[in-house]
Structure formats: C-alpha cells, structure tokens
Coordinates of C-alpha atoms in Angstrom, one line a residue:
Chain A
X9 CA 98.8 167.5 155.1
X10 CA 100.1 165.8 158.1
X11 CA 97.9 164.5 160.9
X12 CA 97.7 166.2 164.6
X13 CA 99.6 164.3 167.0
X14 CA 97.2 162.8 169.6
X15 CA 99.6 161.7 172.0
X16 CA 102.1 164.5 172.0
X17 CA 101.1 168.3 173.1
X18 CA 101.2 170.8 171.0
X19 CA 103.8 172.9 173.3
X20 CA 106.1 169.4 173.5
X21 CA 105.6 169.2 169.7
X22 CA 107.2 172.9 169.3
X23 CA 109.6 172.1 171.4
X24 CA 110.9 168.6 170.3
X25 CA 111.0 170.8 166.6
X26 CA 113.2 173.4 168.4
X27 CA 115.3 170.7 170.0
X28 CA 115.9 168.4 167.5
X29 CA 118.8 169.1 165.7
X30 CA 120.8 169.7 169.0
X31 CA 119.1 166.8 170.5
X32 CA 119.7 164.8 167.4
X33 CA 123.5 165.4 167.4
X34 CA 124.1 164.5 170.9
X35 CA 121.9 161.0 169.9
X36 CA 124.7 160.2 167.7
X37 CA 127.5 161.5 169.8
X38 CA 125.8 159.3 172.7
X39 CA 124.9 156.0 170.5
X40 CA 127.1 153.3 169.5
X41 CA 128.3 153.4 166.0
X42 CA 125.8 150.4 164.7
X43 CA 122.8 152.5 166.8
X44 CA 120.8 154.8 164.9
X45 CA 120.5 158.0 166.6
X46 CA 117.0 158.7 165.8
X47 CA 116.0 156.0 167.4
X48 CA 117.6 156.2 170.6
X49 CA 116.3 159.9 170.6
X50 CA 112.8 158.1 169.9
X51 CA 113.5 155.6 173.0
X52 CA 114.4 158.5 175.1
X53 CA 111.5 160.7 174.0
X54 CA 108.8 158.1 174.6
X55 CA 109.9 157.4 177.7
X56 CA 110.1 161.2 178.7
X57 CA 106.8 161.7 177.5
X58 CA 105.2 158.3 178.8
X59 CA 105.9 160.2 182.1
X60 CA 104.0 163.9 181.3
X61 CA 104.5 166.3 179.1
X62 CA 107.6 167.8 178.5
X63 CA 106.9 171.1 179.3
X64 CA 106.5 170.3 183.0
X65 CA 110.4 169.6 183.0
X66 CA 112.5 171.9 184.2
X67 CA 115.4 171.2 181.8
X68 CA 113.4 169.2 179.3
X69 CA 116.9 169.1 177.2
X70 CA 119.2 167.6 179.9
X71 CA 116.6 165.3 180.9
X72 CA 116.6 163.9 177.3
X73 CA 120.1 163.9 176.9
X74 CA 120.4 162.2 180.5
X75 CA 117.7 159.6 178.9
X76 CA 119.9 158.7 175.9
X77 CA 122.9 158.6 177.6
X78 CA 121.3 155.8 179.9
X79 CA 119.5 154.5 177.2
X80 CA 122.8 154.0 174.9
X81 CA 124.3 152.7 178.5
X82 CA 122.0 150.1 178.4
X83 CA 122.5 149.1 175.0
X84 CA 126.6 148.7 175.1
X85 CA 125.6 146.1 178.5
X86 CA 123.2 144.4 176.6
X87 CA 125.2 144.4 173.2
X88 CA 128.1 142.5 175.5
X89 CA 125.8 140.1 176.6
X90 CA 124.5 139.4 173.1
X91 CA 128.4 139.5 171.4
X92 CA 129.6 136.7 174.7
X93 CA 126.3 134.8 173.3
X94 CA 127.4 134.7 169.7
X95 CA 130.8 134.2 171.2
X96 CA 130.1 131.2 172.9
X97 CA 127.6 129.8 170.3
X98 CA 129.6 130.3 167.6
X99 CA 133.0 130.1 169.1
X100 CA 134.5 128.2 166.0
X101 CA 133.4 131.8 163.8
X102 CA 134.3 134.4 166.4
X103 CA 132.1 137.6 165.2
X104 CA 134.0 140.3 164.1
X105 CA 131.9 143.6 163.9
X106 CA 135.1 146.1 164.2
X107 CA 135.2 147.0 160.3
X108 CA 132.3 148.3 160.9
X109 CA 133.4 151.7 161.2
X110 CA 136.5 153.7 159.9
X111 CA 139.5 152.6 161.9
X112 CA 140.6 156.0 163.4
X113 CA 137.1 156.1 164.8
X114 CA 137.6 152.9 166.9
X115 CA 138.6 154.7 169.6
X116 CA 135.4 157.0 170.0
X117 CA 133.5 153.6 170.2
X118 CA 135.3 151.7 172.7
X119 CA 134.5 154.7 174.9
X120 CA 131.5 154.8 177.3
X121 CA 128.4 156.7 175.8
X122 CA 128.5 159.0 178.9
X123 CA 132.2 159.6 178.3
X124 CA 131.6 160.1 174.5
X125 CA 128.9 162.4 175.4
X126 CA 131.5 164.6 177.2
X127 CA 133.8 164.8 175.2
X128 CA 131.2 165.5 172.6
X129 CA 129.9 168.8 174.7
X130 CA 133.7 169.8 175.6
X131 CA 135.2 169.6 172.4
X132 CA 132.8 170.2 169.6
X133 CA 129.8 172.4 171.4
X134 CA 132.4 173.9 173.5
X135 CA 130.7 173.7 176.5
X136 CA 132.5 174.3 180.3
X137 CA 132.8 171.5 182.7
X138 CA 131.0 173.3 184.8
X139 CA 127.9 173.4 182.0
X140 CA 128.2 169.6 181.1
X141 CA 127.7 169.0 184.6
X142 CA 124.9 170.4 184.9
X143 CA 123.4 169.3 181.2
X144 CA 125.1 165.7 182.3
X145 CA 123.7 165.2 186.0
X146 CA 126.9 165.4 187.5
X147 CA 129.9 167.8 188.7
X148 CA 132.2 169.6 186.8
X149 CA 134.9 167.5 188.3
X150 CA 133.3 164.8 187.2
X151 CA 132.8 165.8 183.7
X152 CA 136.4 166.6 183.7
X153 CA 137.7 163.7 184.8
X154 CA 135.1 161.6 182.5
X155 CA 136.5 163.6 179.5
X156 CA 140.0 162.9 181.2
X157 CA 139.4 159.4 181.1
X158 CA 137.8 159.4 177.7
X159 CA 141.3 161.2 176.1
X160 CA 143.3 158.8 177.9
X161 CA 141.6 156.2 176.2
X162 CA 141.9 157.1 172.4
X163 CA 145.4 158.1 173.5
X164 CA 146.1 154.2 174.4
X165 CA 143.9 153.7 171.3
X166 CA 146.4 155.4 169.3
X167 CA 149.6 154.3 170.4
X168 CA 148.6 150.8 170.4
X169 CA 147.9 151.8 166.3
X170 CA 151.1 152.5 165.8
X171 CA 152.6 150.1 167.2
Chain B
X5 CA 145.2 163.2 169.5
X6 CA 145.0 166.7 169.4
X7 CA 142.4 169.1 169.7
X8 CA 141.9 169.5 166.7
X9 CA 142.2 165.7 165.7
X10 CA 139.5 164.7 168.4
X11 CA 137.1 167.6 167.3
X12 CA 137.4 166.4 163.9
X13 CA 136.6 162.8 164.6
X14 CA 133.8 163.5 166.7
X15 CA 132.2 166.3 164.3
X16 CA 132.9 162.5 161.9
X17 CA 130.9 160.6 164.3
X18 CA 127.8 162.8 164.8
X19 CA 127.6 163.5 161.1
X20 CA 126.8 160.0 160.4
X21 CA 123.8 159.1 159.2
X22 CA 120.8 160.6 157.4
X23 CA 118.8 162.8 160.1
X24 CA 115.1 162.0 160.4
X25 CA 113.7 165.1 160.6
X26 CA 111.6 166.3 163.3
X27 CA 108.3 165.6 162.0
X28 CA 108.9 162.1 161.0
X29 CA 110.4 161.6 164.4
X30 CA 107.3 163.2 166.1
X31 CA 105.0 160.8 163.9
X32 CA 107.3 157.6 165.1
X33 CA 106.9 159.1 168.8
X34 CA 103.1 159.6 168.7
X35 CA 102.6 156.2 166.9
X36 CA 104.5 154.5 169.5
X37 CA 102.4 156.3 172.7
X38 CA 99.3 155.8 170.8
X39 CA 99.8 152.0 171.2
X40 CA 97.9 150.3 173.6
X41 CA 99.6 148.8 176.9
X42 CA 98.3 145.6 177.5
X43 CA 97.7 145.3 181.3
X44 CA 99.9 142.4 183.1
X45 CA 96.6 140.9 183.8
X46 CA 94.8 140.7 180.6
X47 CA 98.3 139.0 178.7
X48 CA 96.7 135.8 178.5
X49 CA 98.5 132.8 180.4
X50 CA 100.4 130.1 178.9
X51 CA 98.8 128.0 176.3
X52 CA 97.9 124.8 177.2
X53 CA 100.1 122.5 175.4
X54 CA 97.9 119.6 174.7
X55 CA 99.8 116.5 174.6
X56 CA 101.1 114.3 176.9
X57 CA 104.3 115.5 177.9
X58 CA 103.2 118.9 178.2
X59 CA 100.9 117.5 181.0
X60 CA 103.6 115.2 182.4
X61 CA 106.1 117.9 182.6
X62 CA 103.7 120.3 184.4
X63 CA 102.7 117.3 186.7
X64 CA 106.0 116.4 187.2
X65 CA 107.0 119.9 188.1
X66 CA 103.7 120.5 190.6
X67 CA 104.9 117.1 192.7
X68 CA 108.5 118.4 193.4
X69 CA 107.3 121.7 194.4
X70 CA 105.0 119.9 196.7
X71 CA 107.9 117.4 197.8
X72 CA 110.3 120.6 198.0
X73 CA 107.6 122.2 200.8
X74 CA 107.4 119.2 202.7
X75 CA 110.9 118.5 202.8
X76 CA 111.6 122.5 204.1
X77 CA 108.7 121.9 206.5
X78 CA 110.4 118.4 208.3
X79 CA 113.4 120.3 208.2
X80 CA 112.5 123.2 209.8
X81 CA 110.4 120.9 212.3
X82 CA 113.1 118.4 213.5
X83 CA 115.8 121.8 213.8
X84 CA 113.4 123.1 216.5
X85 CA 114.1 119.8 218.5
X86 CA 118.0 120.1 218.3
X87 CA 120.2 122.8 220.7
X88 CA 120.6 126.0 219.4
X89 CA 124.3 125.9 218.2
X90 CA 126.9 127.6 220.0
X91 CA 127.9 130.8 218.7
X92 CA 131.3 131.8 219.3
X93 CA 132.5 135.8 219.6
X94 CA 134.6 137.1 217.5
X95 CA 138.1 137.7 219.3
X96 CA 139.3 140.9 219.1
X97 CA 143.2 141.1 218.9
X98 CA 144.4 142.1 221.8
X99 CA 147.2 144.1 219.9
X100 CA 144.3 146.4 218.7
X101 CA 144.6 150.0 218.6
X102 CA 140.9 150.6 218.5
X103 CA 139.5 150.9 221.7
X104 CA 136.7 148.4 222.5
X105 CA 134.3 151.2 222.4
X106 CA 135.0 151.8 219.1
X107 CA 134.3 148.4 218.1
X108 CA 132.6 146.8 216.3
X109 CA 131.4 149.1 213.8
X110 CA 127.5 150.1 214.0
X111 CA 126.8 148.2 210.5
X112 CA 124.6 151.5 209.6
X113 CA 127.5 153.8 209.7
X114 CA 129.0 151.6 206.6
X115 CA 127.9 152.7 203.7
X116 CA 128.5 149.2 201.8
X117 CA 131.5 149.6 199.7
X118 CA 133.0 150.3 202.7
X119 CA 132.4 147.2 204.1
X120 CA 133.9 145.5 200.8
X121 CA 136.8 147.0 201.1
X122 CA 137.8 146.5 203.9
X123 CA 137.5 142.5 203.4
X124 CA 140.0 142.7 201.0
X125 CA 142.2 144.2 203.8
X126 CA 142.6 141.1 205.4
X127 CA 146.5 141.2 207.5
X128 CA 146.9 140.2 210.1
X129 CA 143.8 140.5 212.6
X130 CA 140.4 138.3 213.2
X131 CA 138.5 140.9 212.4
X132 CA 139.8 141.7 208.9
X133 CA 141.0 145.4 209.7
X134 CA 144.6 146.6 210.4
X135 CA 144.8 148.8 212.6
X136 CA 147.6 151.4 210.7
X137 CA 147.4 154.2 213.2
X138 CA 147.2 155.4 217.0
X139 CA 144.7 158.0 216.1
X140 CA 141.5 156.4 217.5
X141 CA 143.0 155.7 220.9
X142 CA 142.2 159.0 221.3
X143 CA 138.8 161.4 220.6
X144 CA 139.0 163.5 218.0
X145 CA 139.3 166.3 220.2
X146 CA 142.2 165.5 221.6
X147 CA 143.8 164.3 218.4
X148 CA 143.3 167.5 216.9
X149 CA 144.6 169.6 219.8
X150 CA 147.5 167.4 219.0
X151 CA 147.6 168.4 215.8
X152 CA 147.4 171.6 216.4
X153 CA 150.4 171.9 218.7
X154 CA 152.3 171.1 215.7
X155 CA 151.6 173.7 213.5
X156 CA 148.4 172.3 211.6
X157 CA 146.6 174.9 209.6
X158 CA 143.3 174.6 209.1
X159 CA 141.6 175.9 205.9
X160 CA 137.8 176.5 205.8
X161 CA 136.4 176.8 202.1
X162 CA 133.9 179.9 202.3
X163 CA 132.0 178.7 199.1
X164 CA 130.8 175.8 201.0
X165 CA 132.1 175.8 203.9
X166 CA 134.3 172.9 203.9
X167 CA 137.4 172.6 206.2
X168 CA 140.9 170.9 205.5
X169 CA 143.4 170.6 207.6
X170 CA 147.3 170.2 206.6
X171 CA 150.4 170.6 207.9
X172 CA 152.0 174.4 208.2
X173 CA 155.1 174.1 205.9
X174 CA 153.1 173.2 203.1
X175 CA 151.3 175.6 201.1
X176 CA 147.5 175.2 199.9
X177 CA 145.4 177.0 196.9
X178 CA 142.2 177.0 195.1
X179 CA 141.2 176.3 192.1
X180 CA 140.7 179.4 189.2
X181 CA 136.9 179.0 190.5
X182 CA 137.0 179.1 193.9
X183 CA 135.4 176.5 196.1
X184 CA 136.1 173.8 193.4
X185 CA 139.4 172.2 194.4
X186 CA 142.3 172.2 196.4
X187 CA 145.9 172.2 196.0
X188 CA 148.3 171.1 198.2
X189 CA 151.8 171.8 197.4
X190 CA 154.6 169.6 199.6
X191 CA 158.1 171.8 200.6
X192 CA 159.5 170.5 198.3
X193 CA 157.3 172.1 195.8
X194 CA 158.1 169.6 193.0
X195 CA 155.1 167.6 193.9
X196 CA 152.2 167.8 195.3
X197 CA 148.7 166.8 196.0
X198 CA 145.3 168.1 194.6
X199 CA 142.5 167.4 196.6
X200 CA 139.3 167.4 194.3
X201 CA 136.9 166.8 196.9
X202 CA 133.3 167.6 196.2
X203 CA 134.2 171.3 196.9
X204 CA 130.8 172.2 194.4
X205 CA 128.1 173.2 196.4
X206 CA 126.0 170.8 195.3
X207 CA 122.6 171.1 194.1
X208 CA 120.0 170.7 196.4
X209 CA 118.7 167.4 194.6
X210 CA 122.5 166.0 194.3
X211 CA 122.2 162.2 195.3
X212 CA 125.8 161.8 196.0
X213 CA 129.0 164.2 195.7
X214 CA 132.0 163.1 193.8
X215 CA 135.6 162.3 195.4
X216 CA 138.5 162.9 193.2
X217 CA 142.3 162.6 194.2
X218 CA 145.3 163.7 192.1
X219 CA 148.5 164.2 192.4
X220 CA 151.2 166.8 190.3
X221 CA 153.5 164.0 188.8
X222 CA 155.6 166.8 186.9
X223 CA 157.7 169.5 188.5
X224 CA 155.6 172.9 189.1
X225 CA 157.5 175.6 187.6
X226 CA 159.2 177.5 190.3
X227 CA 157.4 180.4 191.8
X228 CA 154.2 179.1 190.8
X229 CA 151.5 177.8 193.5
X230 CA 149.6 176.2 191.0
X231 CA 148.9 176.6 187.6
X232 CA 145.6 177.2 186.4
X233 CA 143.3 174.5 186.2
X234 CA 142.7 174.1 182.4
X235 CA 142.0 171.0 180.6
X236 CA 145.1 171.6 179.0
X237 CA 147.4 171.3 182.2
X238 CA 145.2 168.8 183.7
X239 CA 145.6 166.5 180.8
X240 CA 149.3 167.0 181.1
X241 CA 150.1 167.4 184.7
X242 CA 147.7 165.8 186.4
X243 CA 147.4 162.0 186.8
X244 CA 144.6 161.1 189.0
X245 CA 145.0 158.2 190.5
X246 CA 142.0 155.8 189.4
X247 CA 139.8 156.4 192.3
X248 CA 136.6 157.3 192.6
X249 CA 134.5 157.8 195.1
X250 CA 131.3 158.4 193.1
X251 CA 128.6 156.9 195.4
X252 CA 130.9 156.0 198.3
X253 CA 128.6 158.3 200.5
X254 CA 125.4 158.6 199.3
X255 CA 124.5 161.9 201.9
X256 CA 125.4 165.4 201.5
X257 CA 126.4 166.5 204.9
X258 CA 130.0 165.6 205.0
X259 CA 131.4 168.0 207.0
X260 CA 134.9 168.0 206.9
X261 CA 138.1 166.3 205.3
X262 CA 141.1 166.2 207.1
X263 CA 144.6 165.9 206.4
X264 CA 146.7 164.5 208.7
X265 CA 150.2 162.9 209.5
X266 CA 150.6 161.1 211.9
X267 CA 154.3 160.6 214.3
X268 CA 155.6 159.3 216.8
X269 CA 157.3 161.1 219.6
X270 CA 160.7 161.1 217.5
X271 CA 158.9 162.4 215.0
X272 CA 158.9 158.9 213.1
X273 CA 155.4 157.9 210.9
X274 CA 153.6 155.7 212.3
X275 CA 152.8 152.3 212.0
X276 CA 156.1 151.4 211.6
X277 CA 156.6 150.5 207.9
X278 CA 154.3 152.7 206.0
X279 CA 155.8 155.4 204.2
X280 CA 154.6 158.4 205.6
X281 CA 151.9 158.0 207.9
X282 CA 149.5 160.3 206.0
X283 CA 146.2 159.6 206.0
X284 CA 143.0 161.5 205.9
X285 CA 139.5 161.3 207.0
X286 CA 135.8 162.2 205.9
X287 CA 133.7 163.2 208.3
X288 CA 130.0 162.8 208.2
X289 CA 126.8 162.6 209.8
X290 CA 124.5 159.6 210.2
X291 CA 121.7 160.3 212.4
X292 CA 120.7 156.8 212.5
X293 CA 124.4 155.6 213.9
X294 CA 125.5 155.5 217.2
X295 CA 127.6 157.5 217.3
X296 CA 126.5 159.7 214.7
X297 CA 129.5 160.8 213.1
X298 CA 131.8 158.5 211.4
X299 CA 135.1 158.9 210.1
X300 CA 136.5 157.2 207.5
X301 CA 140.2 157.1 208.3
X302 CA 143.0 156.2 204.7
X303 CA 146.2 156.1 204.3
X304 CA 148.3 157.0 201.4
X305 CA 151.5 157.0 200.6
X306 CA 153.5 160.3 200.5
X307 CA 155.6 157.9 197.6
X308 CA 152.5 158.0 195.4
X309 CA 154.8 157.2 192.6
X310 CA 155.1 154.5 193.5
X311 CA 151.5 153.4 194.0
X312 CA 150.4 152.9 190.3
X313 CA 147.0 153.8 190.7
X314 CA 146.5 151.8 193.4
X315 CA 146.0 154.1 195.9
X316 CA 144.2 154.0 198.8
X317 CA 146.1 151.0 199.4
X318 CA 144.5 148.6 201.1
X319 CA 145.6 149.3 204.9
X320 CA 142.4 151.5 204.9
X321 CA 140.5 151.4 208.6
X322 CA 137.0 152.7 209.4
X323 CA 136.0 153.9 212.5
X324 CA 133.9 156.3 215.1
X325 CA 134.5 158.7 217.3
X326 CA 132.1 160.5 219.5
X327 CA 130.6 163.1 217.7
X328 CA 133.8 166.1 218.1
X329 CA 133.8 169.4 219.9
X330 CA 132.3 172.1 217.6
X331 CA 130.2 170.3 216.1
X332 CA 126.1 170.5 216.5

C-alpha cells in the first residue's frame, strides 16, 4: 500500500492521474530527444505546485503544458551552452550526439520545443489553431505560423537528405 | 513531408520511452516538495581555507577593492574641479521632412526594438533616420483627407473593431473566421497581400498581440477573392515574409493600421527611388508620450519578390503626430 502524498492535495492528485497520459505525451512531444519526458513533466509539475495547488488554476492543463514547453526551452539554451563547452574543450574530438536518434527523426529535433509542441497538437491531437493558441498562450496566427515555420524546417531537413 | 509522414514521425517521437505512470510520478513530485529549502541565509558561507594563500588571496583581493574605491573617489573629486564639457546638439538636416516639432522622438513613445532598428537605418542623415516620405509634413488629418480624395476605402473590422485603410481599386476580404485576417488583393489580382494583424480580439490578459505579414506568391485562381484559409493553402500559397512583430508593442490599444501610398502630384511614388511608395502605419496610444499617439510609419515594397524576406526594409521611420481627429 502506497503512502498519502503530504505535499500534493488530494484534488491535484486526481487530477495529475486524470492528466497524465495527455500531459505525458505532450512532455515528449515538447522534450528534446535525449530528455526524459517524465521528468520534464516532474520539473513542470513541481514548479506548478511549489506555487498553490493546482486546482486554483484556471486551465491547470495549459499551464503545465506552457511550463514544459519553457522548461524544454530552457534546456535546448542551456544544452548549446554545454555542447560550445565541450566544443571548445575538446575541440580536437568534436562531440557528435546526432546518432542518437533515428535519422528521419532529425528534423523533429532541430525544431524548437514550442514549435514541436504545435505541430504536435495540430497534426496528431488534431487540435485548431485557434485551440493551440489558447492551450499554447498565444494566437491562432501564431500557432499557425509557428507550425508554418516548423514544416518548413523538416522540409529543408529533407531535401538537404536527399541531396 | 506529408501529412501523413509528419503524423507518423511525431506519433514516433511521443511513443518513445517507457511512461512512468502516474503514481510513480506523483511519489517523485511529493518527494521533491517534501524537501527542505534551505534559506539563503542559513547556507553557510565559504569555508575558510586555512593556509596561506587562501589568506593572501583574500588579502590581496580586500586591498584592490579598497584601492579601486579610492581611486573612483579622487576621480570623481578632481572631475568636479574641471569645466563641464561642452555638449554639442545634434544637427538636424536641414533637408528633413519631419517637421521640428516632430522631432526628436519622446524616447517613451519607442518601444525599444524600435529604437534598434532604426540604428541600423543609418543613410544619409545625423540623426540615423531617412526620411522616405512627405507624410509627416502634414497632421494626420490632413493626410487622410488627402487620402480620401483619392478614393481610399476605409475598412473597419466589426469583430474588434479595427480599421484599414487601402486604396479603392483593390479588393479586401476576411478570413473564413471573421475578424482574424485580412486580404488584400492588388488589380492585378495575381498577387496580393495578406495582412495578419492581430485581428484576434485578444484576451483580456494578452501581454502583447502578434504582427504577421504575407504575401500570395502564386497566382489566385481567377474569380476567387481568396481562398480559404486552410493550413493546406497556407503552406502552399502563402510565404510570410520572416517578420514578426511578436512583442514589438507590448499594449493592447492599437487602434488602427493603415494602408497607404503615397504620390506625388503626377501621380509618381514618393521618395524618388523606392518602388512603390507604400507604406503603412500602426497607430497607438501611450498615455505617458507627448503626444500620445504614435505612429509607426514602414515602407515596403510593392516588388516584394524581390525582397527575400527582408522586408520591412530598412528605410523604416518613426514618428508622431498630434493625437488625429476622431479620436478620444
């Protein structure tokens, strides 16, 4: 038997269980590919919660998924100040972390988190502009041209693989 | 990368990984609240090092700080003895278009990026501005009547209540959703431009609206204003160029946007040189500036093929009018 939370309400305990496995899958389609996305849901519910209790949120599911998309923000800038570190240290080995991943998912990498994110919403929980704004903080034109942006990226991506 | 090809490789990237579970996840979260926050003042101070050289470094470093103070203090001592320097104006051009009232800019009607840009808009003035167009010789009053005599149209957006104001021989719609966008179609009606501008009625706790500019780069099919706005045609027909005004004003009461050309007497664009003499302008309102609307006045080139995503090009020029007629 599993021991009550002490630091989590019961109502933001039901809800995180109701949330998860949406708020899970945005984690991933937010993180970078070397990020686990439990953890950067973690971050962001830690920090949610270090500020009150869920339930006093309006839209305790956009605020989250605001959160990680910040979060994973802050991650990629720190992540290219760490690589320029090992870059300059090392500059004899240059570090190589792209086989990291399956190739034809390079693309969705190089993209921003919030751009990732997006496209995520648009294309696979088929979600309107107009609804991503609103989950996403921002306006539908925005989103659009975010997503826009984000297509036009894994379509240089992709060309440049042919090539 | 189709549809179905971008669906697939992000349905790839989400699925990675072995979820947590909720309750593991809710264990990790409560175990990392239930640790104790050490308070800035209990974290205990350096250690002291204990040998010599820690000593003689922290000596070493206490007797420049003290040298560094007195130093600043003889300075700022002996600069109270000398004549204050001379400061010399600025020189306005005496070419400018701008009248001197105009000028120079009240600093708090410049949201900052403004003031960036236009240092990169260096020409051929002291002051760092060129001076494209004959439009703020004149209040906006009268410029408008101007306007007006030449078959403007103006178009107020009900939604929110936004006006734009283009020339009569081109032809204007709305997006599918009304009050999201604007289309602007030349006579030529193989190109045009689509004015994205903030037309959402913004939330009440919006921080900033966003500014988006495209253009139709491919013909329109014939008999058709505009095509509907879906991501399907926007990824194919529209090319935005890569502006965006995220954050450029940081208020929600923009009041207008405005759409002008501006000619000569023999009908020519004017300055001499730029291609078409459009421009635009946002309106908005500072109460804290004197005056308190400002208008931020760009130029664009009707040959936005040309432009390669450069647009506004850089003879951009900020400046202030008296607050118009019609306005509170």
């Amino acid at each position: 038997m599993t021991e009550p939370l002490r630091g989590v309400a019961a109502s933001d305990e039901s809800l995180v269980r109701e949330l998860y496995p949406v708020l899970r899958r945005f984690a991933a389609a937010a993180a970078a590919w070397g990020v686990d996305p439990d953890d950067l849901l973690q971050e962001a519910l830690v920090r949610a919660l270090a500020r009150g209790p869920l339930s006093s949120l309006d839209h305790p599911a956009a605020y989250l998924r605001r959160t990680m998309v910040n979060l994973s923000a802050n991650h990629v800038r720190h992540g290219h100040v760490k690589e320029r570190a090992l870059a300059a240290v090392a500059a004899s080995e240059p570090v190589d972390s792209r086989d990291m991943y399956p190739s034809d998912l390079t693309g969705l990498n190089e993209l921003s988190p919030r751009a990732r994110a997006i496209l995520y919403l648009a294309e696979v929980e088929g979600y309107r502009y107009r609804e991503i704004g609103r989950l996403m903080g921002c306006t539908a034109v925005a989103a659009r041209m975010a997503a826009m942006r984000g297509r036009r990226v894994l379509r240089t991506h992709l060309d440049g693989g042919q090539q | 990368m189709s549809h179905d090809d971008l669906s697939s490789a992000l349905e790839t990237w989400v699925d990675r990984g072995t979820p947590l579970g909720a309750t593991l996840l809710l264990e990790r979260v409560d175990e990392q609240l239930a640790r104790p926050v050490t308070p800035i003042r209990e974290i205990p101070p350096h250690p002291a090092r204990g040998s010599f050289w820690g000593n003689a470094w922290a000596a070493t470093a206490a007797a420049a700080l003290v040298l560094v103070v007195i130093g600043g203090w003889a300075l700022l001592v002996r600069s109270g003895d000398d004549t204050a320097p001379v400061v010399t104006e600025p020189t306005y051009p005496s070419t400018s278009l701008i009248p001197a009232t105009t000028l120079p800019l009240p600093a708090t009607t410049l949201p900052l990026r403004e003031v960036e840009r236009t240092e990169t808009t260096v020409a051929h003035d002291d002051l760092g501005l060129r001076v494209p167009l004959e439009v703020p010789n004149q209040t906006r009053a009268e410029f408008l009547a101007g306007l007006d005599a030449e078959g403007w149209v103006t178009y107020t957006d009900e939604v929110v209540g936004w006006s734009i104001r283009y020339p009569a021989d081109w032809t204007i719609g709305t997006d599918t959703e009304p009050g999201r966008s604007l289309v602007l179609l030349t006579p030529e009606s193989d190109e045009g431009l689509i004015l994205t501008l903030a037309l959402d009625a913004a939330p009440a706790d919006a921080s900033s609206y966003d500014y988006h500019v495209g253009y139709i780069e491919t013909a329109v099919a014939a008999g058709v204003l505009y095509p509907p706005f879906d991501d399907q045609w926007v990824d194919d027909y529209w090319t935005p160029m890569d502006v965006d005004f995220d954050g450029r004003f940081d208020r929600q009461d923009i009041t207008a946007v405005d759409l002008y050309r501006a000619v000569d007497d023999a009908g020519t664009s004017v300055p001499d040189g730029h291609p078409s003499g459009w421009f635009w302008s946002y309106a908005y309102y500072d109460p804290a500036a004197q005056p308190a609307y400002a208008y931020w006045f760009e130029t664009f080139d009707v040959d936005w093929r040309s432009n390669n995503g450069l647009w506004p090009a850089a003879d951009s020029v900020v400046t202030s009018f008296e607050p118009p007629d019609g306005y509170p």
